[in-house]
Coordinates of C-alpha atoms and ligand atoms in Angstrom, one line a residue:
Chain J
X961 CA -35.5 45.1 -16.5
X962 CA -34.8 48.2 -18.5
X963 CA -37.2 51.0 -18.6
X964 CA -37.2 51.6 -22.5
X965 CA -41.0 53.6 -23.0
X966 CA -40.5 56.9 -24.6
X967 CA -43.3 58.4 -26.4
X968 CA -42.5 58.8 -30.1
X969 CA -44.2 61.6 -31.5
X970 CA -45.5 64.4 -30.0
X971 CA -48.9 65.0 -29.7
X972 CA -50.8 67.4 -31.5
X973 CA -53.6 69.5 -30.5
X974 CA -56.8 67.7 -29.6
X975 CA -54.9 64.1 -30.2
X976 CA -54.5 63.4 -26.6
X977 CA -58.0 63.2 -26.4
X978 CA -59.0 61.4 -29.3
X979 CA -56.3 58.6 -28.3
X980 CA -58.1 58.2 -24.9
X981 CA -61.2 58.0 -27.1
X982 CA -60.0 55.1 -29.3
X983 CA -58.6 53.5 -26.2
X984 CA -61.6 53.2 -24.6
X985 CA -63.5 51.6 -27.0
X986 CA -61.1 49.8 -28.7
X987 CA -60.6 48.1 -24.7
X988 CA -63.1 45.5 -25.0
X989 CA -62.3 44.2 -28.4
X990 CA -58.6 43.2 -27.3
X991 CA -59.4 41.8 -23.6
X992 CA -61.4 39.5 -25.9
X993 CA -59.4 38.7 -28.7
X994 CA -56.2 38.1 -26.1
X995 CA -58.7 35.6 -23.9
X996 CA -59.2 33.8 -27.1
X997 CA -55.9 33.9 -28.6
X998 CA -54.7 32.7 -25.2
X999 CA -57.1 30.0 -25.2
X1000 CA -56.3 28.2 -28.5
X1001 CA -52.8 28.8 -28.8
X1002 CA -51.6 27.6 -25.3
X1003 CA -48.0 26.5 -26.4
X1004 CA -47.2 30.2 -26.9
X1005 CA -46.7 30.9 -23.1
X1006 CA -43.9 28.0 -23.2
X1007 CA -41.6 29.6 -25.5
X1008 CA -42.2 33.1 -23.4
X1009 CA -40.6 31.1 -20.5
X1010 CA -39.6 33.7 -18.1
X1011 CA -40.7 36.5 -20.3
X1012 CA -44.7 35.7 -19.5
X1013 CA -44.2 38.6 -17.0
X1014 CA -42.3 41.1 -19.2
X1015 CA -44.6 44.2 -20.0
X1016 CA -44.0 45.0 -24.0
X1017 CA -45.5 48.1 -25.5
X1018 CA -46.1 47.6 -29.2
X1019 CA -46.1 50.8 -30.7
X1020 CA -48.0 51.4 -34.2
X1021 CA -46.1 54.1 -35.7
X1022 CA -49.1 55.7 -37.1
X1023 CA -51.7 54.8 -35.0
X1024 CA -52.7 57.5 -32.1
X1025 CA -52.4 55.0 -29.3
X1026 CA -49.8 51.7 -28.4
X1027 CA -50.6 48.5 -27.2
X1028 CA -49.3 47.1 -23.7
X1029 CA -48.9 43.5 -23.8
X1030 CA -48.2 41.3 -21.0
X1031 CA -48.1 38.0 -21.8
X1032 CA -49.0 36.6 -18.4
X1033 CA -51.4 33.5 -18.7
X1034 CA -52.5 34.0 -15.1
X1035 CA -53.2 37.3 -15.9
X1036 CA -53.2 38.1 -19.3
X1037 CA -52.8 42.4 -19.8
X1038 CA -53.2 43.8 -23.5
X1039 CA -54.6 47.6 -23.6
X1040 CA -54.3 50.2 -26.1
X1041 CA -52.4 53.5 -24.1
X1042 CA -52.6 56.6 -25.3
X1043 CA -48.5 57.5 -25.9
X1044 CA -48.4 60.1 -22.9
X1045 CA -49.7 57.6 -20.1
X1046 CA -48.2 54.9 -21.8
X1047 CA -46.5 52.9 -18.4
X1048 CA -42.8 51.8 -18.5
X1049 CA -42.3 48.5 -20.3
X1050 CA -39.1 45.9 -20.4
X1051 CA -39.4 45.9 -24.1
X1052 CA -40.6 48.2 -27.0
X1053 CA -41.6 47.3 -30.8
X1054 CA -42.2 49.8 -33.5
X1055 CA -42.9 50.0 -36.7
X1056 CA -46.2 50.3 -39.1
X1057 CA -49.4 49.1 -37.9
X1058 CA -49.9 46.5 -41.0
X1059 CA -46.2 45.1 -40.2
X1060 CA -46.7 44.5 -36.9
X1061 CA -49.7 42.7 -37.7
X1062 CA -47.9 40.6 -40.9
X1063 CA -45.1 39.9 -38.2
X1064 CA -47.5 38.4 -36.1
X1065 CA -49.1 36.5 -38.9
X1066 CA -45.6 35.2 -40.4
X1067 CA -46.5 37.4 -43.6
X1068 CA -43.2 39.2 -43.3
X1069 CA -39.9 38.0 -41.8
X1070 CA -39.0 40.0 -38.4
X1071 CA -35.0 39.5 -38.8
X1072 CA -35.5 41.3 -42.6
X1073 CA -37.8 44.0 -41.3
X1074 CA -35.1 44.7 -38.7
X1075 CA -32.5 44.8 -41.4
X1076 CA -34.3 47.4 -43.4
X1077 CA -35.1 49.2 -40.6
X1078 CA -38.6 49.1 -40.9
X1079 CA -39.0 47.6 -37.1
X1080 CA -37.4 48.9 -34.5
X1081 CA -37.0 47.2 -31.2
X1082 CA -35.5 48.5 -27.8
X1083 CA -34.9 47.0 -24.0
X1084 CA -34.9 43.7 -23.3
X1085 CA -34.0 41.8 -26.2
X1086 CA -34.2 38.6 -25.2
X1087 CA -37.8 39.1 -24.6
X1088 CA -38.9 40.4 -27.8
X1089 CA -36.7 37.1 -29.1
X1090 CA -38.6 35.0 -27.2
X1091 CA -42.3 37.1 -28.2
X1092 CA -41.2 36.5 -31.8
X1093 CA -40.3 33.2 -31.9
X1094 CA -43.6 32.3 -29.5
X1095 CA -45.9 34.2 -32.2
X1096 CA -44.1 32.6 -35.5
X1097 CA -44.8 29.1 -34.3
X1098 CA -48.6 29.9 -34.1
X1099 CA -50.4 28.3 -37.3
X1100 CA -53.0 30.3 -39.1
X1101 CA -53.5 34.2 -39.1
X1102 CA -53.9 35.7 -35.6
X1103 CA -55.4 39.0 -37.6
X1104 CA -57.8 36.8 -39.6
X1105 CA -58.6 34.9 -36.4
X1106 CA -59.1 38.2 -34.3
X1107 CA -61.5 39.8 -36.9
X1108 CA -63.5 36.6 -37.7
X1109 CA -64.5 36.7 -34.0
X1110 CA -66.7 39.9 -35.2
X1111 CA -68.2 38.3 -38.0
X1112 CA -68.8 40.1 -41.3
X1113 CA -68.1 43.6 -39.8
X1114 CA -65.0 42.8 -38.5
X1115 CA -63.5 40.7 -41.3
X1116 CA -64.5 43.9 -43.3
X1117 CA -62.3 46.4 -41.3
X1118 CA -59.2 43.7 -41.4
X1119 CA -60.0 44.3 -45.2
X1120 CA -60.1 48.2 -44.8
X1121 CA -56.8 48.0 -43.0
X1122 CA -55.2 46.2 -45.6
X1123 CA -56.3 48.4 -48.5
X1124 CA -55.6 51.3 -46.2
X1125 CA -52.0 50.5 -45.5
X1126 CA -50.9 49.0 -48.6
X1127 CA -47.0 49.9 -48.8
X1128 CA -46.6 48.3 -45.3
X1129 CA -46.6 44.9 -47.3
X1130 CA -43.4 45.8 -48.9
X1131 CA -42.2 43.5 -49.8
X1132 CA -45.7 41.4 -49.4
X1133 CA -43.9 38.0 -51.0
X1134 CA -40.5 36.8 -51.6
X1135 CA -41.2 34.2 -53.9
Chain S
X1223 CA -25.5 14.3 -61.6
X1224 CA -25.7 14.8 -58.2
X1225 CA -29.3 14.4 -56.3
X1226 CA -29.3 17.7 -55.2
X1227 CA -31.1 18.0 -51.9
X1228 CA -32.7 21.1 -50.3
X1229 CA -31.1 20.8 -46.6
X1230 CA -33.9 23.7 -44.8
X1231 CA -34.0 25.0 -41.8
X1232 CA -36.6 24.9 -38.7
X1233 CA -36.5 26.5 -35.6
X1234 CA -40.2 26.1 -34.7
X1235 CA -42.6 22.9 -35.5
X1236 CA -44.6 25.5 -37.4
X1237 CA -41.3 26.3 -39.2
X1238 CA -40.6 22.9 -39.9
X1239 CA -44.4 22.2 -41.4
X1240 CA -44.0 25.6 -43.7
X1241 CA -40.6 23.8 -44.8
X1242 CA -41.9 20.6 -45.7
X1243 CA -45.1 21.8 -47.8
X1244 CA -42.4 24.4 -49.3
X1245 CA -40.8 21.3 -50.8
X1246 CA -37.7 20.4 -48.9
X1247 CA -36.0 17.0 -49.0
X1248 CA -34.6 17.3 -45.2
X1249 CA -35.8 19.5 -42.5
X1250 CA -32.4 20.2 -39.6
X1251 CA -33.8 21.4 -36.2
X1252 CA -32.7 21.0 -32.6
X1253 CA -33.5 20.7 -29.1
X1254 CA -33.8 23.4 -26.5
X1255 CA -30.5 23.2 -25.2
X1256 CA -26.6 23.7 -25.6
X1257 CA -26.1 20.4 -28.0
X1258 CA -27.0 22.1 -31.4
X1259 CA -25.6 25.8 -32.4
X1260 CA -28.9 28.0 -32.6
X1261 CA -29.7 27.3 -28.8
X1262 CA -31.9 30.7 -28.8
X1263 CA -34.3 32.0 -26.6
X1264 CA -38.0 30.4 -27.0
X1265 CA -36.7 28.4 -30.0
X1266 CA -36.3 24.7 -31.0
X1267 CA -37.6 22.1 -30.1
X1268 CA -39.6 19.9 -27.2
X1269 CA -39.2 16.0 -27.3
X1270 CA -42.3 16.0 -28.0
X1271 CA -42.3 18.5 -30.6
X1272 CA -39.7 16.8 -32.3
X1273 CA -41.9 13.4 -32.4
X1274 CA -44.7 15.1 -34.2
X1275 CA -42.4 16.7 -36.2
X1276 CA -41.1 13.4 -37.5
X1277 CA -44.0 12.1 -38.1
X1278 CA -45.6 14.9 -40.2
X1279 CA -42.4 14.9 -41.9
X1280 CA -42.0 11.0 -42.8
X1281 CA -45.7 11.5 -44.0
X1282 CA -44.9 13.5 -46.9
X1283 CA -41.2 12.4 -47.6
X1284 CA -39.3 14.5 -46.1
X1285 CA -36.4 13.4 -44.0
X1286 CA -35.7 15.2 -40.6
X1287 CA -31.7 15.9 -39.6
X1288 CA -31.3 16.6 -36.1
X1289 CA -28.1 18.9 -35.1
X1290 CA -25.8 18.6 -32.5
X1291 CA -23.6 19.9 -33.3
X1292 CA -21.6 21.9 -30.5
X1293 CA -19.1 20.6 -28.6
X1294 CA -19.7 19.4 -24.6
X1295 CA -17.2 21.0 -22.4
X1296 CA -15.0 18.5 -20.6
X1297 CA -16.5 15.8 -18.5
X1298 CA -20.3 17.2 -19.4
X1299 CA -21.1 14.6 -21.8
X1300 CA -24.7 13.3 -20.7
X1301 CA -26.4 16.0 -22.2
X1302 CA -25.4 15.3 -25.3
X1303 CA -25.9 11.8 -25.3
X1304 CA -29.2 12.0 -24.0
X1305 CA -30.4 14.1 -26.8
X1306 CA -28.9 11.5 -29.3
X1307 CA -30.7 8.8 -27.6
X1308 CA -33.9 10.7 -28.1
X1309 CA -33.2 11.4 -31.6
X1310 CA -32.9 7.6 -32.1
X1311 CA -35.7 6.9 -30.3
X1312 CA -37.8 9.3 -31.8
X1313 CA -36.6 8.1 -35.8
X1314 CA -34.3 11.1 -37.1
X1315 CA -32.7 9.9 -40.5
X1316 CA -29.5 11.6 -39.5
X1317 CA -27.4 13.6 -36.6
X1318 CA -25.1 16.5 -37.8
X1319 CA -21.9 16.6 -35.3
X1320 CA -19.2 18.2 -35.1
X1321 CA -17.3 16.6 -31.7
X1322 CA -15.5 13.1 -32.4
X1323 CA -16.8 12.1 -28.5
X1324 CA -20.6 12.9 -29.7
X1325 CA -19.5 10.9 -33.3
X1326 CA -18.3 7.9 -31.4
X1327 CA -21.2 7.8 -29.3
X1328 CA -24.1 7.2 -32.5
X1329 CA -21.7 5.5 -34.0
X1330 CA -21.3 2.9 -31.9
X1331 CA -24.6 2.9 -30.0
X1332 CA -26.3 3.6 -33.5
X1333 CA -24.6 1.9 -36.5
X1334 CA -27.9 2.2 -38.4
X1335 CA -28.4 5.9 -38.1
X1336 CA -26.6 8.5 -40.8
X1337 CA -24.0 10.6 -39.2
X1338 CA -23.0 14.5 -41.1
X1339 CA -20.4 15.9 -39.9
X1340 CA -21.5 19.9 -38.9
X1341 CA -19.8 22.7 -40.9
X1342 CA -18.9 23.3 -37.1
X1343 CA -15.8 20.5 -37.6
X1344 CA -14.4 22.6 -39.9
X1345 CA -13.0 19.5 -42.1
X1346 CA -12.1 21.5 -45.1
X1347 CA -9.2 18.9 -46.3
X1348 CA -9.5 15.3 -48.0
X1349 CA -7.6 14.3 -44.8
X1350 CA -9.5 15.3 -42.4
X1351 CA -12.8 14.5 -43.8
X1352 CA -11.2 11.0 -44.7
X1353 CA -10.6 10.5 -41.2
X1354 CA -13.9 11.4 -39.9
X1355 CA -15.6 9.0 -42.6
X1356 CA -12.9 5.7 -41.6
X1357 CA -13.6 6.7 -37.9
X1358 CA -17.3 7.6 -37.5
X1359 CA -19.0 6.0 -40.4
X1360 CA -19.4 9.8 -41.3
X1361 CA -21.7 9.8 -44.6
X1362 CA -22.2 13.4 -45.4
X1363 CA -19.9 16.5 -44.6
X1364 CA -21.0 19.9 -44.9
X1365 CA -18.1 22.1 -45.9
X1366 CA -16.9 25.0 -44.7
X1367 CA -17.5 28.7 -46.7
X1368 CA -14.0 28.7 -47.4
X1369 CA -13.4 27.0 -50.8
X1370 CA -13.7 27.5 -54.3
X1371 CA -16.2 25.3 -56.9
X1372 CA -12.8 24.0 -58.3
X1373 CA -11.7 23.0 -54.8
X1374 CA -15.4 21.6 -54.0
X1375 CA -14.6 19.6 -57.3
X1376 CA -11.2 18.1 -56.1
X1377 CA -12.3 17.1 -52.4
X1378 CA -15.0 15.6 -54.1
X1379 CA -12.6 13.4 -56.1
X1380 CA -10.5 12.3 -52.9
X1381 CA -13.6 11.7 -50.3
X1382 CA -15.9 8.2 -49.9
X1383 CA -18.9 10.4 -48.4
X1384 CA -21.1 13.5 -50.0
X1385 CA -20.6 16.9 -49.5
X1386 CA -22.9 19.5 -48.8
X1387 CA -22.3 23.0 -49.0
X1388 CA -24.8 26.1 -47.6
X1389 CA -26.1 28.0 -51.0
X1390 CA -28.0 30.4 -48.4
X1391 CA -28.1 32.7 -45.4
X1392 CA -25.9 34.0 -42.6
X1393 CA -22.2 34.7 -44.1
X1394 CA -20.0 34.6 -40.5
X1395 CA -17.6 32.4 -41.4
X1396 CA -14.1 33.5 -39.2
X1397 CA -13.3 30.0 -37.9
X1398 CA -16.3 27.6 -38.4
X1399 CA -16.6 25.6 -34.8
X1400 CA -13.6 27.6 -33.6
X1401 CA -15.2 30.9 -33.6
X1402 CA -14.7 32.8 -29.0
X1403 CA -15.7 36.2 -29.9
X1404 CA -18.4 35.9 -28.1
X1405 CA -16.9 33.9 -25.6
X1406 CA -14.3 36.6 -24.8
X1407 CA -17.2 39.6 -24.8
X1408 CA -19.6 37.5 -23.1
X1409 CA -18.3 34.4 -21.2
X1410 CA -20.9 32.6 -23.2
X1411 CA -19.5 29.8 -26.2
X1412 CA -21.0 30.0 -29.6
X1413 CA -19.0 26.3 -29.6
X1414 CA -20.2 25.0 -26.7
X1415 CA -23.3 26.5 -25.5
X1416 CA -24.7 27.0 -28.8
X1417 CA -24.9 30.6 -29.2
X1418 CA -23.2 33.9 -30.9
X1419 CA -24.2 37.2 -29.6
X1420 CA -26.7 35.7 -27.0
X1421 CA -29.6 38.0 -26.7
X1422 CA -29.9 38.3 -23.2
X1423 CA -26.3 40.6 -24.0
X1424 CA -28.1 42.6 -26.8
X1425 CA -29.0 45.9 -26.9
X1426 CA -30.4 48.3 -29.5
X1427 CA -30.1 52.1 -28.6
X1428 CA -31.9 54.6 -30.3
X1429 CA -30.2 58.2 -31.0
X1430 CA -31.9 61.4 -30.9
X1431 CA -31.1 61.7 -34.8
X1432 CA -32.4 58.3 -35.8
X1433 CA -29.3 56.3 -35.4
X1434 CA -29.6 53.4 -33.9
X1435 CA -26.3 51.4 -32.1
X1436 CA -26.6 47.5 -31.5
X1437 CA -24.8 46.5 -28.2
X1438 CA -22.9 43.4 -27.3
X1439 CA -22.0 43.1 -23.3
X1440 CA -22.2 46.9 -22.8
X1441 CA -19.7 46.9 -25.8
X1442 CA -20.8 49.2 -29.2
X1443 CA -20.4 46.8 -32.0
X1444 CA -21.8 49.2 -34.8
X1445 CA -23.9 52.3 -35.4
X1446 CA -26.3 52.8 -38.1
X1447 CA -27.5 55.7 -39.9
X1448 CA -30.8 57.1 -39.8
X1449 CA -30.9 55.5 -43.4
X1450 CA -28.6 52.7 -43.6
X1451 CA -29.4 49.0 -43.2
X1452 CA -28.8 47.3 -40.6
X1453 CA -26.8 44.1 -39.7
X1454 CA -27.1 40.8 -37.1
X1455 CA -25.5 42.4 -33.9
X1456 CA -22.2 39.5 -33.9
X1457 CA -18.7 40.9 -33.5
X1458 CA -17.7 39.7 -36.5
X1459 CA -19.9 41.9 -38.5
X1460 CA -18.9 44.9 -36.3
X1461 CA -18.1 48.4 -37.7
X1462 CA -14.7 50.0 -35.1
X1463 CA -12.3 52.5 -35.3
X1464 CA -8.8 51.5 -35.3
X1465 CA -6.0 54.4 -34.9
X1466 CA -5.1 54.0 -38.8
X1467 CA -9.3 53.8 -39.5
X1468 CA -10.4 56.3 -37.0
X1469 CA -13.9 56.7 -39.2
X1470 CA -14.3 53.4 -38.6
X1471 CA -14.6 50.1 -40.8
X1472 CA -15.4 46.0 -41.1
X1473 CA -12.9 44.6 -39.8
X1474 CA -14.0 41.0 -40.2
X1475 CA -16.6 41.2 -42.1
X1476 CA -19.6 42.9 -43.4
X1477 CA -23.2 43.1 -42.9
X1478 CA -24.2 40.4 -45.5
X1479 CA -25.3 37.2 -46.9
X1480 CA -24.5 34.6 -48.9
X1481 CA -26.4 33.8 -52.0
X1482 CA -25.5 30.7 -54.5
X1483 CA -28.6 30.8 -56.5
X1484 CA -26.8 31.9 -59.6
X1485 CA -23.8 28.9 -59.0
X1486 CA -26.3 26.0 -58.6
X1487 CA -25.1 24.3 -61.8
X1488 CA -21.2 24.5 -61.3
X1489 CA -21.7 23.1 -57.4
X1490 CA -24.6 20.1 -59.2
X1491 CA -21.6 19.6 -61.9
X1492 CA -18.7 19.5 -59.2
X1493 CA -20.6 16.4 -57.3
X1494 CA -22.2 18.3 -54.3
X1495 CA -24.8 15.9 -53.0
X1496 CA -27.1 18.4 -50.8
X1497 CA -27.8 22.1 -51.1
X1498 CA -28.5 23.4 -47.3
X1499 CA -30.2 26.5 -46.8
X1500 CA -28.9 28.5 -43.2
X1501 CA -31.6 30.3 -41.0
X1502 CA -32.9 28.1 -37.8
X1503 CA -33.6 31.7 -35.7
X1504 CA -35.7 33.2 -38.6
X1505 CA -39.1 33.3 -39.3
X1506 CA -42.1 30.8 -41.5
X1507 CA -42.4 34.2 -43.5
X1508 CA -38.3 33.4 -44.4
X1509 CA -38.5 29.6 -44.5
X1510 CA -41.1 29.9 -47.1
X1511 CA -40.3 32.0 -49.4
X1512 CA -36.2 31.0 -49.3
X1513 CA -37.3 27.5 -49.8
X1514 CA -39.9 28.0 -52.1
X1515 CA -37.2 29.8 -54.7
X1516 CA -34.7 27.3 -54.3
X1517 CA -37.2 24.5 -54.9
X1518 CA -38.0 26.1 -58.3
X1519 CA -34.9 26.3 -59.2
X1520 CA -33.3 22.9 -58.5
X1521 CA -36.2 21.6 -59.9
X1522 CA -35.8 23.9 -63.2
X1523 CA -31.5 22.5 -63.3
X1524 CA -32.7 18.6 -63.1
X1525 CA -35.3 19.2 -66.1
X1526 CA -32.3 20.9 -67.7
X1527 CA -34.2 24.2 -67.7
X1528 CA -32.4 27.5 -67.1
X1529 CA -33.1 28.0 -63.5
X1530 CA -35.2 31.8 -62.8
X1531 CA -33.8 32.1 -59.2
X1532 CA -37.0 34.3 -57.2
X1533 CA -35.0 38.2 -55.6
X1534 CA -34.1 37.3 -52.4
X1535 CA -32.0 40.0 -51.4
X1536 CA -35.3 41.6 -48.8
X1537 CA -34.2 38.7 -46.9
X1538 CA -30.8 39.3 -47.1
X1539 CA -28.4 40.5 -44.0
X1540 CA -27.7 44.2 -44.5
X1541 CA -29.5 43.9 -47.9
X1542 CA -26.4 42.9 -49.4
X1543 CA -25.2 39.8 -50.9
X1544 CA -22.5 38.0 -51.8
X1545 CA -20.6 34.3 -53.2
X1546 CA -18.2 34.7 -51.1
X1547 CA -15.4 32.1 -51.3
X1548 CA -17.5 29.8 -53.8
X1549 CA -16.7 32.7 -56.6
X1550 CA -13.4 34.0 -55.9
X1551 CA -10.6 33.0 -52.8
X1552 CA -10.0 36.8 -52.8
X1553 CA -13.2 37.3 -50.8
X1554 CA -12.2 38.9 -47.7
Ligands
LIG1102 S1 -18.9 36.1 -34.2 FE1 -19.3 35.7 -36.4 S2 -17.9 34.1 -37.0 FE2 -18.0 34.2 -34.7 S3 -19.6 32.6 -34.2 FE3 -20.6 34.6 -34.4 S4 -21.4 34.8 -36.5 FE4 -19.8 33.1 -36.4

C-alpha cells in the first residue's frame, strides 16, 4: 500500500486549533451516521472486496479538517483529522466539500469530475475504484439520509451547505 | 424507419434501475468476471443481482442484454459457458459475443435466445458479418467506429441481421477486440480478461506545480497541466515524445469522446436498428442524464420533431468531442 497523505494547505495561525475543535465535536455525529450507513446498505462492503481494510482520507478542499475512512465492517473507522495529524492512508480524494458529497449521492459523475479536474485522487487506485463503484450502487441520498437522522436541525444544515456551496454543483444536471 | 433502440449501459443494479426509469429499451451489463470487457474492480454483477435485475427490468419493458463478450484463452472455456448458462437460466433476451466458440455454444445449447455479435468481433465487412449470421444465428451486430453513414448504409443493404452502432461515450477504437496495449504494459488482456488499463496498474501523481501525471505499470502515459483536462489513463490516449515530437503528442489518439447526437437522422435513414450508448464503469449521475437526452431525442426524430439534443460535453472524456469516423474517414 502506498503511503499517499500529504497535507494540502498550510495552516494558518490559530487553524490547527480550531480543526481539533471541529473534530471533536463533529466525532460523534459520523461514528453514528457510518453505524447506520453500514447497517442499511450492507452490499456496499461486497464490492470493497479486499479494499474493506484500505484506510482512505477524503479531503474537503475547503474544509479545516479531512475525513479518514476505513471501510472495515468488523470495525468500521470514519474520523474527521485535522490535516497535520492526519495518519497515512492507501488512498486520497480531494476535491470540494459539496462534490464529494454529490459523488456520494450519484448527483455528479466521478469519471467527469476527474476529467475536469475538479477531483483529484492519489495511491491506490484500485481502491478508490472499488469505494466508487460500492457508493454509486447505493439507492437514495446518503447526505439526505445522514442529516434526516438529526431531524429538523440537521436537514436544515444539509440545506445551509447546499446554499453555501453553490458553484460546487457545476454542472448540477446534464439533462 | 428503423425502430431505433436506446442500447444503455449498467455497471451496477442501481445503474441499471436509473437506466430503465431513464427510458431505455435494453439495459447491457455483465458478470464479475473475465467473460464481458468492463471486468472492473467492485463492478458488475452477482447472479443474483442479475436475477433481480431482470426482473425489475421485464416489469417495465425493458429488455436486459448480457455481454460476453471477451475471448477465453485456449482450453479455459468453462467460465464462459457457465455464465451463458446462467444468463439462460436467469431470462436475458440476448448475449452480445464476440468469440465464434462462446457463439456456437448459445447457439446450439440456446436456439431460442438472441445472439449480437460484440463490436469486440470487429466484423466491419458484409462478409464477415454474413458469416457470423449463417453460422451463429447472429441477429444483431454492433459495428465497429470505423465507418462512414454511407458505408453503414451499404452494409446495411448486403446483411440479413440489424446493425447497431455506439452514438455515445469512450472513443478508443485502435483495433476493436484486437486491441494488447495493455497486454504488452501490463501482462493483463483487455481481450481476454476483460480489462484496458486495469486499475490496480494506475497511478495518479501530483506535481509540486499542480500537474498531475497518470501512470500505467510504472510507465508515464501523459501529464496534465495545472489547467488542462484530463483524459482516461489507456495507452491509446497517451501524450509521448518521439525524437521528431520531442514536446510531445497523441500518437493514437486523443483525450475524447464520441457524440452522434447531431447524426441521429442520417444513421435512423441508413437502417440502423439500435442506438447503444458506451459507459458500463461510470456512474447513475452519467447513466441518467446521457440517457435521459438521448431518450428526448429519439423520441422527438420518430414524432418527426427536430430533435433538441441536451449539452453533454461535462460528461465528455477530456471535454472534447468528436463523430469520429461516422462524419468523415479522415478522422485520425
Ligand atoms: S488501449 Fe485504447 S484502443 Fe486499446 S483497448 Fe484500451 S481503450 Fe481500447
Amino acid at each position: 500500500m502506498i503511503p499517499t497523505s500529504e497535507p494540502t494547505a498550510r495552516l494558518r495561525p490559530g487553524e490547527g486549533a480550531i480543526a481539533r475543535l471541529a473534530c471533536l465535536v463533529l466525532q460523534p455525529v459520523l461514528t453514528r451516521v457510518v453505524r447506520r450507513v453500514a447497517a442499511r446498505h450492507p452490499s456496499l462492503f461486497a464490492r470493497l472486496g479486499p479494499h474493506q481494510a484500505t484506510d482512505f482520507l477524503i479531503d474537503p478542499v475547503e474544509l479545516p479538517f479531512a475525513l479518514h475512512l476505513r471501510p472495515d465492517p468488523q470495525a468500521l473507522v470514519f474520523r474527521a483529522v485535522p490535516r497535520d495529524t492526519a495518519p497515512q492512508v492507501g488512498a486520497t480524494i480531494r476535491g470540494r466539500f459539496l462534490l464529494l458529497l454529490e459523488l456520494i449521492d450519484a448527483e455528479q459523475d466521478g469519471d467527469a469530475a476527474f476529467f475536469s479536474r475538479d477531483l483529484e485522487i492519489s495511491g491506490d487506485t484500485e481502491a478508490v475504484v472499488r469505494l466508487r463503484n460500492a457508493l454509486d450502487d447505493m439507492d437514495g441520498s446518503l447526505a439526505e439520509e445522514a442529516s434526516a437522522m438529526f431531524g429538523t436541525p440537521g436537514r436544515a444544515v444539509l440545506a445551509r451547505l447546499r446554499r453555501a456551496y453553490p458553484d460546487a454543483t457545476k454542472p448540477r444536471e446534464y439533462a | 424507419m428503423s425502430l431505433a433502440e436506446l442500447i444503455c449501459p449498467a455497471g451496477t443494479p442501481a445503474a441499471l434501475r436509473t437506466a430503465v426509469d431513464a427510458g431505455a429499451d435494453a439495459v447491457y451489463c455483465g458478470f464479475q468476471d473475465a467473460t464481458n470487457a468492463r471486468n472492473f474492480p467492485g463492478l458488475n454483477f452477482t447472479p443474483d443481482e442479475l436475477a433481480e435485475a431482470v426482473t425489475y427490468a421485464h416489469a417495465r419493458g425493458t429488455k436486459v442484454l448480457l455481454a460476453l463478450n471477451t475471448y477465453p484463452p485456449a482450453g479455459k472455456v468453462d467460465l464462459w459457458r457457465h455464465a451463458a448458462d446462467t444468463g439462460a437460466r436467469l431470462g436475458v433476451d440476448a448475449f452480445i459475443v464476440a468469440d465464434m466458440g462462446v457463439a456456437d455454444y448459445i447457439a446450439r445449447m440456446y436456439p431460442g435466445i438472441r445472439l449480437h455479435l460484440s463490436v469486440q468481433a470487429a466484423a466491419s465487412s458484409p462478409e464477415a458479418i454474413r458469416y457470423y449470421c449463417e453460422n451463429f444465428g447472429v441477429k444483431r451486430v454492433v459495428l465497429p467506429r470505423i465507418l462512414t453513414i454511407p458505408e453503414i448504409r451499404q452494409i446495411r443493404r448486403e446483411i440479413p441481421c440489424e446493425i447497431e452502432t455506439f452514438i455515445f461515450g469512450n472513443h478508443g477504437l485502435m483495433v476493436e477486440g484486437r486491441c494488447s496495449l495493455t497486454n504488452y504494459l501490463t501482462g493483463q488482456s483487455t481481450n481476454m480478461d476483460g480489462v484496458c488499463s486495469p486499475a490496480s496498474d494506475v497511478e495518479y501523481v501530483r506535481d509540486a506545480d499542480g500537474s498531475m501525471s497518470s501512470q500505467l505499470a510504472g510507465f508515464t502515459i501523459d501529464r496534465f497541466g495545472p489547467e488542462e483536462k484530463a483524459g482516461y489513463p489507456t495507452i491509446c490516449k497517451g501524450r509521448y515524445a518521439a525524437p521528431h515530437r520531442p514536446e510531445g503528442y497523441y500518437a493514437f489518439e486523443e483525450p475524447i469522446s464520441l457524440n452522434l447526437s447531431r447524426l441521429l437522422p442520417e444513421l435512423i435513414e441508413a437502417g440502423v436498428h439500435a442506438f447503444k450508448i458506451e459507459g458500463r464503469q461510470r456512474s447513475k449521475s452519467y447513466v441518467r442524464g446521457v440517457v435521459r437526452a438521448f431518450r428526448a431525442a429519439v423520441d422527438d426524430i420518430k414524432a418527426g420533431r427536430e430533435a433538441n439534443i441536451a449539452d453533454l460535453i461535462a460528461l465528455t472524456e477530456g471535454q472534447k468531442q468528436t463523430q469520429g469516423a461516422f462524419e468523415t474517414k479522415k478522422w485520425r
